[in-house]
mmCIF file of C-alpha atoms in Angstrom:
data_model
loop_
_atom_site.group_PDB
_atom_site.id
_atom_site.type_symbol
_atom_site.label_atom_id
_atom_site.label_comp_id
_atom_site.label_asym_id
_atom_site.label_seq_id
_atom_site.Cartn_x
_atom_site.Cartn_y
_atom_site.Cartn_z
ATOM 1 C CA MET M 1440 -9.897 8.682 -7.367
ATOM 2 C CA ILE M 1441 -12.118 6.961 -4.921
ATOM 3 C CA GLU M 1442 -14.096 9.150 -3.086
ATOM 4 C CA ILE M 1443 -15.989 7.271 0.059
ATOM 5 C CA GLU M 1444 -19.269 9.122 1.335
ATOM 6 C CA ASN M 1445 -20.992 8.388 4.205
ATOM 7 C CA LEU M 1446 -20.237 4.992 4.486
ATOM 8 C CA THR M 1447 -21.347 2.448 6.569
ATOM 9 C CA LYS M 1448 -22.153 -1.412 7.476
ATOM 10 C CA ARG M 1449 -24.501 -2.496 9.637
ATOM 11 C CA TYR M 1450 -24.892 -6.306 11.075
ATOM 12 C CA ALA M 1451 -28.153 -6.523 12.998
ATOM 13 C CA ASP M 1452 -27.459 -3.387 15.693
ATOM 14 C CA THR M 1453 -23.381 -3.141 15.053
ATOM 15 C CA ALA M 1454 -21.472 -0.676 12.981
ATOM 16 C CA VAL M 1455 -18.594 -2.268 11.057
ATOM 17 C CA VAL M 1456 -18.168 0.515 9.328
ATOM 18 C CA ASP M 1457 -19.488 3.608 11.286
ATOM 19 C CA ASN M 1458 -20.116 6.906 9.083
ATOM 20 C CA VAL M 1459 -16.897 6.838 7.188
ATOM 21 C CA SER M 1460 -15.575 9.107 4.727
ATOM 22 C CA LEU M 1461 -12.415 9.963 2.614
ATOM 23 C CA THR M 1462 -11.100 10.332 -0.531
ATOM 24 C CA ILE M 1463 -8.037 8.734 -1.779
ATOM 25 C CA GLU M 1464 -5.954 10.756 -4.745
ATOM 26 C CA PRO M 1465 -5.550 8.980 -8.486
ATOM 27 C CA ARG M 1466 -1.452 7.680 -8.506
ATOM 28 C CA THR M 1467 -1.233 7.292 -4.476
ATOM 29 C CA VAL M 1468 -0.854 4.252 -1.921
ATOM 30 C CA ALA M 1469 -3.703 4.501 0.544
ATOM 31 C CA ALA M 1470 -2.933 2.324 3.738
ATOM 32 C CA ILE M 1471 -5.668 1.355 5.784
ATOM 33 C CA VAL M 1472 -4.449 0.411 9.446
ATOM 34 C CA GLY M 1473 -6.138 -0.561 12.237
ATOM 35 C CA THR M 1474 -6.180 -3.488 15.284
ATOM 36 C CA SER M 1475 -8.130 -6.915 14.040
ATOM 37 C CA GLY M 1476 -11.923 -6.179 13.781
ATOM 38 C CA SER M 1477 -11.542 -2.226 13.192
ATOM 39 C CA GLY M 1478 -13.387 -2.436 9.663
ATOM 40 C CA LYS M 1479 -10.514 -1.999 7.720
ATOM 41 C CA THR M 1480 -10.917 -5.193 5.289
ATOM 42 C CA THR M 1481 -14.791 -4.501 5.679
ATOM 43 C CA LEU M 1482 -14.130 -0.938 4.579
ATOM 44 C CA LEU M 1483 -12.143 -1.975 1.607
ATOM 45 C CA ARG M 1484 -14.069 -4.789 0.474
ATOM 46 C CA MET M 1485 -16.874 -2.666 0.052
ATOM 47 C CA ILE M 1486 -15.349 -0.377 -2.224
ATOM 48 C CA ASN M 1487 -15.429 -3.758 -4.517
ATOM 49 C CA ARG M 1488 -18.353 -4.796 -3.476
ATOM 50 C CA LEU M 1489 -18.035 -8.074 -1.775
ATOM 51 C CA VAL M 1490 -19.677 -6.121 1.026
ATOM 52 C CA GLU M 1491 -22.801 -4.621 0.709
ATOM 53 C CA PRO M 1492 -23.139 -1.442 2.472
ATOM 54 C CA THR M 1493 -25.853 -0.287 4.566
ATOM 55 C CA SER M 1494 -25.586 3.113 3.855
ATOM 56 C CA GLY M 1495 -23.319 5.390 1.970
ATOM 57 C CA ILE M 1496 -21.678 5.645 -1.115
ATOM 58 C CA VAL M 1497 -18.433 4.908 -3.041
ATOM 59 C CA LYS M 1498 -17.228 6.953 -6.088
ATOM 60 C CA LEU M 1499 -14.730 6.039 -9.115
ATOM 61 C CA ASP M 1500 -13.497 8.275 -11.036
ATOM 62 C CA GLY M 1501 -17.005 10.395 -10.586
ATOM 63 C CA VAL M 1502 -18.738 7.224 -10.961
ATOM 64 C CA ASP M 1503 -20.782 5.305 -8.096
ATOM 65 C CA ASN M 1504 -19.074 1.774 -7.494
ATOM 66 C CA ARG M 1505 -23.284 0.630 -8.259
ATOM 67 C CA ALA M 1506 -23.177 1.605 -11.756
ATOM 68 C CA LEU M 1507 -22.083 -1.835 -13.325
ATOM 69 C CA PRO M 1508 -22.727 -5.489 -11.362
ATOM 70 C CA GLY M 1509 -20.610 -5.758 -8.906
ATOM 71 C CA HIS M 1510 -19.098 -8.951 -11.436
ATOM 72 C CA GLU M 1511 -18.453 -6.692 -13.482
ATOM 73 C CA LEU M 1512 -17.241 -4.124 -10.974
ATOM 74 C CA ARG M 1513 -14.993 -6.697 -10.118
ATOM 75 C CA ARG M 1514 -13.703 -7.308 -12.949
ATOM 76 C CA SER M 1515 -12.442 -3.856 -13.118
ATOM 77 C CA ILE M 1516 -10.716 -4.085 -10.315
ATOM 78 C CA GLY M 1517 -7.778 -5.994 -8.929
ATOM 79 C CA TYR M 1518 -7.853 -7.684 -5.247
ATOM 80 C CA ALA M 1519 -4.805 -9.711 -3.517
ATOM 81 C CA ILE M 1520 -5.143 -11.142 -0.695
ATOM 82 C CA GLN M 1521 -3.412 -13.046 2.339
ATOM 83 C CA GLY M 1522 -1.989 -16.022 1.328
ATOM 84 C CA HIS M 1523 -2.091 -14.946 -2.254
ATOM 85 C CA GLY M 1524 -5.508 -17.119 -2.936
ATOM 86 C CA LEU M 1525 -4.384 -18.622 -6.505
ATOM 87 C CA PHE M 1526 -5.723 -21.171 -8.175
ATOM 88 C CA PRO M 1527 -4.336 -24.693 -7.151
ATOM 89 C CA HIS M 1528 -5.015 -26.693 -10.316
ATOM 90 C CA ARG M 1529 -3.797 -23.896 -13.105
ATOM 91 C CA THR M 1530 -0.430 -22.997 -13.654
ATOM 92 C CA VAL M 1531 1.430 -19.268 -13.125
ATOM 93 C CA ALA M 1532 0.247 -18.211 -16.578
ATOM 94 C CA GLU M 1533 -3.298 -19.596 -16.183
ATOM 95 C CA ASN M 1534 -3.657 -18.049 -12.965
ATOM 96 C CA ILE M 1535 -2.406 -14.426 -13.900
ATOM 97 C CA ALA M 1536 -4.585 -14.458 -16.893
ATOM 98 C CA THR M 1537 -7.853 -15.512 -15.845
ATOM 99 C CA VAL M 1538 -9.057 -11.923 -15.805
ATOM 100 C CA PRO M 1539 -7.564 -10.917 -19.230
ATOM 101 C CA ALA M 1540 -9.718 -14.114 -20.675
ATOM 102 C CA LEU M 1541 -13.002 -13.032 -19.064
ATOM 103 C CA LEU M 1542 -12.875 -9.840 -20.551
ATOM 104 C CA GLY M 1543 -12.263 -11.359 -23.998
ATOM 105 C CA TRP M 1544 -8.923 -10.722 -24.953
ATOM 106 C CA ASP M 1545 -7.411 -12.176 -27.239
ATOM 107 C CA LYS M 1546 -4.560 -14.999 -26.822
ATOM 108 C CA ALA M 1547 -1.776 -13.206 -27.762
ATOM 109 C CA ARG M 1548 -2.076 -10.035 -25.781
ATOM 110 C CA ILE M 1549 -3.000 -12.885 -22.991
ATOM 111 C CA SER M 1550 0.462 -14.153 -23.572
ATOM 112 C CA ALA M 1551 2.311 -10.674 -23.885
ATOM 113 C CA ARG M 1552 0.888 -9.805 -20.487
ATOM 114 C CA VAL M 1553 1.255 -12.532 -18.436
ATOM 115 C CA ASP M 1554 5.006 -12.158 -20.108
ATOM 116 C CA GLU M 1555 5.339 -8.667 -19.335
ATOM 117 C CA LEU M 1556 4.180 -8.980 -16.056
ATOM 118 C CA LEU M 1557 6.789 -12.351 -14.434
ATOM 119 C CA THR M 1558 9.309 -10.754 -16.345
ATOM 120 C CA LEU M 1559 8.742 -7.694 -14.570
ATOM 121 C CA PHE M 1560 8.486 -10.004 -11.144
ATOM 122 C CA GLN M 1561 11.561 -11.477 -12.460
ATOM 123 C CA LEU M 1562 10.147 -14.476 -12.393
ATOM 124 C CA ASP M 1563 11.951 -15.854 -16.405
ATOM 125 C CA PRO M 1564 8.316 -16.916 -18.097
ATOM 126 C CA ALA M 1565 9.628 -19.867 -19.211
ATOM 127 C CA ASP M 1566 10.646 -21.272 -16.162
ATOM 128 C CA PHE M 1567 7.833 -19.763 -14.315
ATOM 129 C CA GLY M 1568 4.739 -19.721 -16.766
ATOM 130 C CA PRO M 1569 3.738 -24.015 -17.023
ATOM 131 C CA ARG M 1570 4.536 -24.034 -13.257
ATOM 132 C CA TYR M 1571 1.602 -24.923 -10.193
ATOM 133 C CA PRO M 1572 1.227 -23.115 -7.348
ATOM 134 C CA HIS M 1573 2.895 -25.730 -5.246
ATOM 135 C CA GLU M 1574 6.136 -25.355 -6.739
ATOM 136 C CA LEU M 1575 7.261 -21.600 -5.918
ATOM 137 C CA SER M 1576 8.636 -20.464 -2.766
ATOM 138 C CA GLY M 1577 6.331 -18.714 -0.568
ATOM 139 C CA GLY M 1578 7.462 -15.278 -1.905
ATOM 140 C CA GLN M 1579 6.927 -16.382 -5.696
ATOM 141 C CA GLN M 1580 3.493 -17.016 -5.177
ATOM 142 C CA GLN M 1581 2.450 -13.977 -3.656
ATOM 143 C CA ARG M 1582 3.769 -12.504 -6.404
ATOM 144 C CA VAL M 1583 2.153 -14.289 -8.710
ATOM 145 C CA GLY M 1584 -1.247 -13.009 -6.375
ATOM 146 C CA VAL M 1585 -0.514 -9.131 -7.333
ATOM 147 C CA ALA M 1586 0.937 -10.029 -10.730
ATOM 148 C CA ARG M 1587 -3.047 -11.547 -11.327
ATOM 149 C CA ALA M 1588 -4.287 -8.450 -9.764
ATOM 150 C CA LEU M 1589 -2.752 -6.856 -11.857
ATOM 151 C CA ALA M 1590 -2.755 -8.634 -15.279
ATOM 152 C CA ALA M 1591 -6.188 -6.735 -16.672
ATOM 153 C CA GLU M 1592 -4.081 -3.327 -15.899
ATOM 154 C CA PRO M 1593 -6.517 -1.767 -13.309
ATOM 155 C CA ASN M 1594 -6.501 2.079 -12.776
ATOM 156 C CA VAL M 1595 -7.456 0.515 -8.416
ATOM 157 C CA LEU M 1596 -5.636 -2.254 -6.841
ATOM 158 C CA LEU M 1597 -6.965 -3.502 -3.575
ATOM 159 C CA MET M 1598 -4.503 -5.484 -0.754
ATOM 160 C CA ASP M 1599 -5.527 -7.029 2.257
ATOM 161 C CA GLU M 1600 -2.993 -7.466 4.272
ATOM 162 C CA PRO M 1601 -1.025 -9.357 1.408
ATOM 163 C CA PHE M 1602 2.269 -8.795 2.771
ATOM 164 C CA GLY M 1603 0.710 -10.916 6.649
ATOM 165 C CA ALA M 1604 2.303 -13.979 6.066
ATOM 166 C CA LEU M 1605 6.110 -13.897 4.497
ATOM 167 C CA ASP M 1606 8.935 -14.041 6.601
ATOM 168 C CA PRO M 1607 10.957 -10.224 6.901
ATOM 169 C CA ILE M 1608 13.175 -10.504 4.710
ATOM 170 C CA ILE M 1609 10.945 -11.988 1.814
ATOM 171 C CA ARG M 1610 7.909 -8.851 2.775
ATOM 172 C CA ALA M 1611 10.802 -6.563 2.387
ATOM 173 C CA LYS M 1612 11.347 -6.972 -1.322
ATOM 174 C CA ALA M 1613 7.676 -7.755 -1.611
ATOM 175 C CA GLN M 1614 7.063 -3.823 -0.608
ATOM 176 C CA GLU M 1615 10.116 -2.741 -2.327
ATOM 177 C CA ASP M 1616 8.020 -4.401 -5.479
ATOM 178 C CA LEU M 1617 4.828 -3.483 -4.864
ATOM 179 C CA LEU M 1618 6.407 0.396 -4.849
ATOM 180 C CA ALA M 1619 8.489 -0.388 -7.421
ATOM 181 C CA ILE M 1620 5.163 -1.622 -9.989
ATOM 182 C CA GLN M 1621 3.064 1.247 -8.418
ATOM 183 C CA LYS M 1622 5.317 3.878 -9.859
ATOM 184 C CA ARG M 1623 5.661 2.241 -12.933
ATOM 185 C CA PHE M 1624 1.950 1.815 -13.901
ATOM 186 C CA GLY M 1625 0.423 4.810 -11.936
ATOM 187 C CA THR M 1626 -2.253 2.630 -10.364
ATOM 188 C CA THR M 1627 -4.374 3.958 -6.958
ATOM 189 C CA ILE M 1628 -3.094 1.430 -4.552
ATOM 190 C CA ILE M 1629 -5.680 0.590 -0.829
ATOM 191 C CA LEU M 1630 -3.991 -1.736 1.202
ATOM 192 C CA VAL M 1631 -5.115 -2.866 4.682
ATOM 193 C CA THR M 1632 -2.516 -3.903 7.434
ATOM 194 C CA HIS M 1633 -2.602 -4.169 10.916
ATOM 195 C CA ASP M 1634 1.794 -3.135 10.654
ATOM 196 C CA MET M 1635 1.957 0.693 10.817
ATOM 197 C CA GLU M 1636 5.490 0.256 10.504
ATOM 198 C CA GLU M 1637 3.958 -1.058 6.961
ATOM 199 C CA ALA M 1638 1.337 1.947 6.288
ATOM 200 C CA ILE M 1639 4.347 4.173 7.078
ATOM 201 C CA HIS M 1640 6.366 2.672 4.862
ATOM 202 C CA LEU M 1641 4.024 2.151 1.683
ATOM 203 C CA GLY M 1642 1.230 4.737 2.402
ATOM 204 C CA ASP M 1643 1.180 7.814 0.762
ATOM 205 C CA LYS M 1644 -1.600 8.724 3.294
ATOM 206 C CA ILE M 1645 -2.902 6.485 5.960
ATOM 207 C CA ALA M 1646 -6.324 6.150 7.445
ATOM 208 C CA VAL M 1647 -6.335 4.848 10.676
ATOM 209 C CA MET M 1648 -9.812 2.822 11.991
ATOM 210 C CA ASP M 1649 -11.029 2.033 15.472
ATOM 211 C CA ALA M 1650 -14.206 0.450 16.443
ATOM 212 C CA GLY M 1651 -15.925 0.868 12.871
ATOM 213 C CA LYS M 1652 -14.436 5.179 12.735
ATOM 214 C CA LEU M 1653 -12.380 6.524 10.766
ATOM 215 C CA VAL M 1654 -10.168 8.260 13.807
ATOM 216 C CA GLN M 1655 -7.315 10.044 11.191
ATOM 217 C CA TYR M 1656 -6.656 10.223 7.458
ATOM 218 C CA ALA M 1657 -3.262 12.203 6.999
ATOM 219 C CA ALA M 1658 -0.268 11.979 5.691
ATOM 220 C CA PRO M 1659 2.609 9.536 7.354
ATOM 221 C CA ALA M 1660 4.232 12.420 9.178
ATOM 222 C CA GLU M 1661 1.170 14.350 9.564
ATOM 223 C CA ILE M 1662 -0.002 11.006 12.301
ATOM 224 C CA LEU M 1663 3.638 10.846 13.333
ATOM 225 C CA ALA M 1664 4.005 14.565 14.626
ATOM 226 C CA ARG M 1665 -0.451 15.077 15.629
ATOM 227 C CA PRO M 1666 -1.506 11.933 16.364
ATOM 228 C CA ALA M 1667 -5.520 12.600 16.344
ATOM 229 C CA THR M 1668 -6.506 10.366 19.573
ATOM 230 C CA GLU M 1669 -4.416 8.223 21.805
ATOM 231 C CA PHE M 1670 -5.537 4.520 19.809
ATOM 232 C CA VAL M 1671 -3.261 6.987 17.138
ATOM 233 C CA GLU M 1672 -0.653 7.301 19.730
ATOM 234 C CA THR M 1673 -0.471 3.357 20.571
ATOM 235 C CA LEU M 1674 -0.048 2.184 17.032
ATOM 236 C CA ILE M 1675 2.701 5.555 16.885
ATOM 237 C CA GLY M 1676 4.118 3.197 19.932
ATOM 238 C CA THR M 1677 4.228 -0.270 19.049
ATOM 239 C CA GLY M 1678 6.230 1.655 15.421
ATOM 240 C CA GLU M 1679 8.682 2.975 18.224
ATOM 241 C CA ARG M 1680 11.529 0.329 17.357
ATOM 242 C CA PRO M 1681 12.540 1.556 13.872
ATOM 243 C CA PHE M 1682 12.826 5.107 14.304
ATOM 244 C CA LYS M 1683 15.339 4.543 17.463
ATOM 245 C CA LEU M 1684 17.446 3.394 14.096
ATOM 246 C CA LEU M 1685 17.132 6.833 13.468
ATOM 247 C CA SER M 1686 19.469 7.980 16.465
ATOM 248 C CA LEU M 1687 21.947 5.724 15.079
ATOM 249 C CA GLU M 1688 22.774 7.047 11.879
ATOM 250 C CA ALA M 1689 23.616 10.550 10.614
ATOM 251 C CA VAL M 1690 21.986 13.179 8.393
ATOM 252 C CA SER M 1691 24.932 12.220 5.608
ATOM 253 C CA GLU M 1692 23.495 8.855 4.645
ATOM 254 C CA ALA M 1693 20.081 9.979 4.140
ATOM 255 C CA VAL M 1694 21.773 13.141 2.076
ATOM 256 C CA GLU M 1695 19.214 13.632 -1.551
ATOM 257 C CA PRO M 1696 20.221 15.766 -4.207
ATOM 258 C CA GLY M 1697 18.621 19.000 -5.082
ATOM 259 C CA ARG M 1698 18.086 22.646 -2.484
ATOM 260 C CA ALA M 1699 15.913 23.136 -0.223
ATOM 261 C CA GLN M 1700 15.622 26.499 1.452
ATOM 262 C CA GLY M 1701 16.073 27.680 5.449
ATOM 263 C CA GLU M 1702 18.555 27.020 7.892
ATOM 264 C CA ALA M 1703 21.205 24.240 7.290
ATOM 265 C CA ILE M 1704 21.456 21.025 8.949
ATOM 266 C CA PRO M 1705 25.149 19.390 9.395
ATOM 267 C CA ALA M 1706 25.961 16.546 7.995
ATOM 268 C CA THR M 1707 26.692 15.049 11.485
ATOM 269 C CA ALA M 1708 23.721 15.621 13.201
ATOM 270 C CA THR M 1709 21.511 12.332 13.739
ATOM 271 C CA GLN M 1710 18.468 11.333 11.233
ATOM 272 C CA ARG M 1711 16.322 11.270 14.421
ATOM 273 C CA ASP M 1712 16.954 14.966 15.266
ATOM 274 C CA ALA M 1713 16.751 16.265 11.607
ATOM 275 C CA LEU M 1714 12.662 14.789 11.718
ATOM 276 C CA ALA M 1715 11.780 16.094 14.307
ATOM 277 C CA GLU M 1716 13.261 19.840 13.255
ATOM 278 C CA LEU M 1717 11.568 19.074 9.964
ATOM 279 C CA LEU M 1718 8.081 18.215 11.644
ATOM 280 C CA TRP M 1719 7.958 20.615 14.466
ATOM 281 C CA SER M 1720 9.165 23.909 11.850
ATOM 282 C CA GLY M 1721 6.290 21.817 9.707
ATOM 283 C CA ARG M 1722 9.199 22.324 6.612
ATOM 284 C CA GLN M 1723 9.288 19.381 4.431
ATOM 285 C CA ALA M 1724 12.962 19.716 3.386
ATOM 286 C CA LEU M 1725 15.781 20.929 5.464
ATOM 287 C CA PRO M 1726 19.054 21.716 3.641
ATOM 288 C CA VAL M 1727 22.624 20.064 4.435
ATOM 289 C CA LYS M 1728 26.076 20.523 4.773
ATOM 290 C CA GLY M 1729 29.583 19.494 5.218
ATOM 291 C CA GLU M 1730 32.135 20.114 8.276
ATOM 292 C CA ASP M 1731 34.148 22.412 5.035
ATOM 293 C CA GLY M 1732 30.163 24.140 4.686
ATOM 294 C CA ALA M 1733 29.596 23.081 1.381
ATOM 295 C CA ASP M 1734 26.024 22.161 0.560
ATOM 296 C CA LEU M 1735 25.724 18.295 0.048
ATOM 297 C CA GLY M 1736 21.964 18.365 -0.739
ATOM 298 C CA LYS M 1737 19.135 18.331 1.556
ATOM 299 C CA VAL M 1738 16.677 15.787 3.968
ATOM 300 C CA THR M 1739 13.452 15.610 3.586
ATOM 301 C CA VAL M 1740 10.398 14.629 5.747
ATOM 302 C CA LYS M 1741 9.310 11.266 2.899
ATOM 303 C CA GLY M 1742 13.139 10.586 2.822
ATOM 304 C CA LEU M 1743 13.546 9.744 6.859
ATOM 305 C CA VAL M 1744 10.196 8.597 7.276
ATOM 306 C CA LYS M 1745 10.501 5.672 4.602
ATOM 307 C CA ARG M 1746 13.931 4.748 5.939
ATOM 308 C CA ALA M 1747 12.146 4.637 9.357
ATOM 309 C CA ALA M 1748 10.077 2.193 8.445
ATOM 310 C CA ARG M 1749 12.188 -0.009 6.467
ATOM 311 C CA PRO M 1750 12.183 -3.529 8.459
ATOM 312 C CA ALA M 1751 15.654 -4.180 10.326
#
């Protein structure tokens, strides 16, 4: 769990982050979204103390992040940035091994971890381990960057616009890889993005920053249904395009196994109609019936929001 309490960062008379408080539950993805200069990256960097706060506290599982020297803290927290930040003079395997080596892992354990992560990211260890970053594609470099951030088995992974430099197709694959990795390892992920679609797609909760202040912190469905300010509403508006896709697809294509209580929605209704009914009724799931009245399963807020936010 990450608890941020009254966190502020000032440069001279300007509060870049202004009295922000929020709690990030363990094994979830929290997306921090906002325009350039909103304070989102500064907030992220105060978690691993790349930036020291002017005031306020960050606790990791109840422990003040100032309890350790900064360099030791950073070795326990994964960190991935836009453009991956790989060391150009080190091989892929050496890049991934950086933090485990600093922590004193033995060679066999390091080698096994490097092979595990490369395999997990669908990069053959024998082929890619000896390569240098310049020999990889942009998408491959990004995967190696995330693998390096995960190498020392951190409970927390910080990501600053990690997919911003990727083209849409590679970006979509990278996002799905991240969700699969998070599910496998149960890592708590805090991800900074300027893209509301990406925040909706990846985040269990979304923190919206505006001029240094936290203006809303809620699940994607709550933000879509009840934006707290005009600024949040504007950010949602920039993400309207993919939601229009829901009006073109039937509920039958979004059915999930399982049961739900209440009046059923027909499989022939649009996914947008189903999402609207769910949001405004405050329910998380609706039963779905076929034209013959047969129970087909259920449709959920989470499932529809993810479908809406997927890259076109």
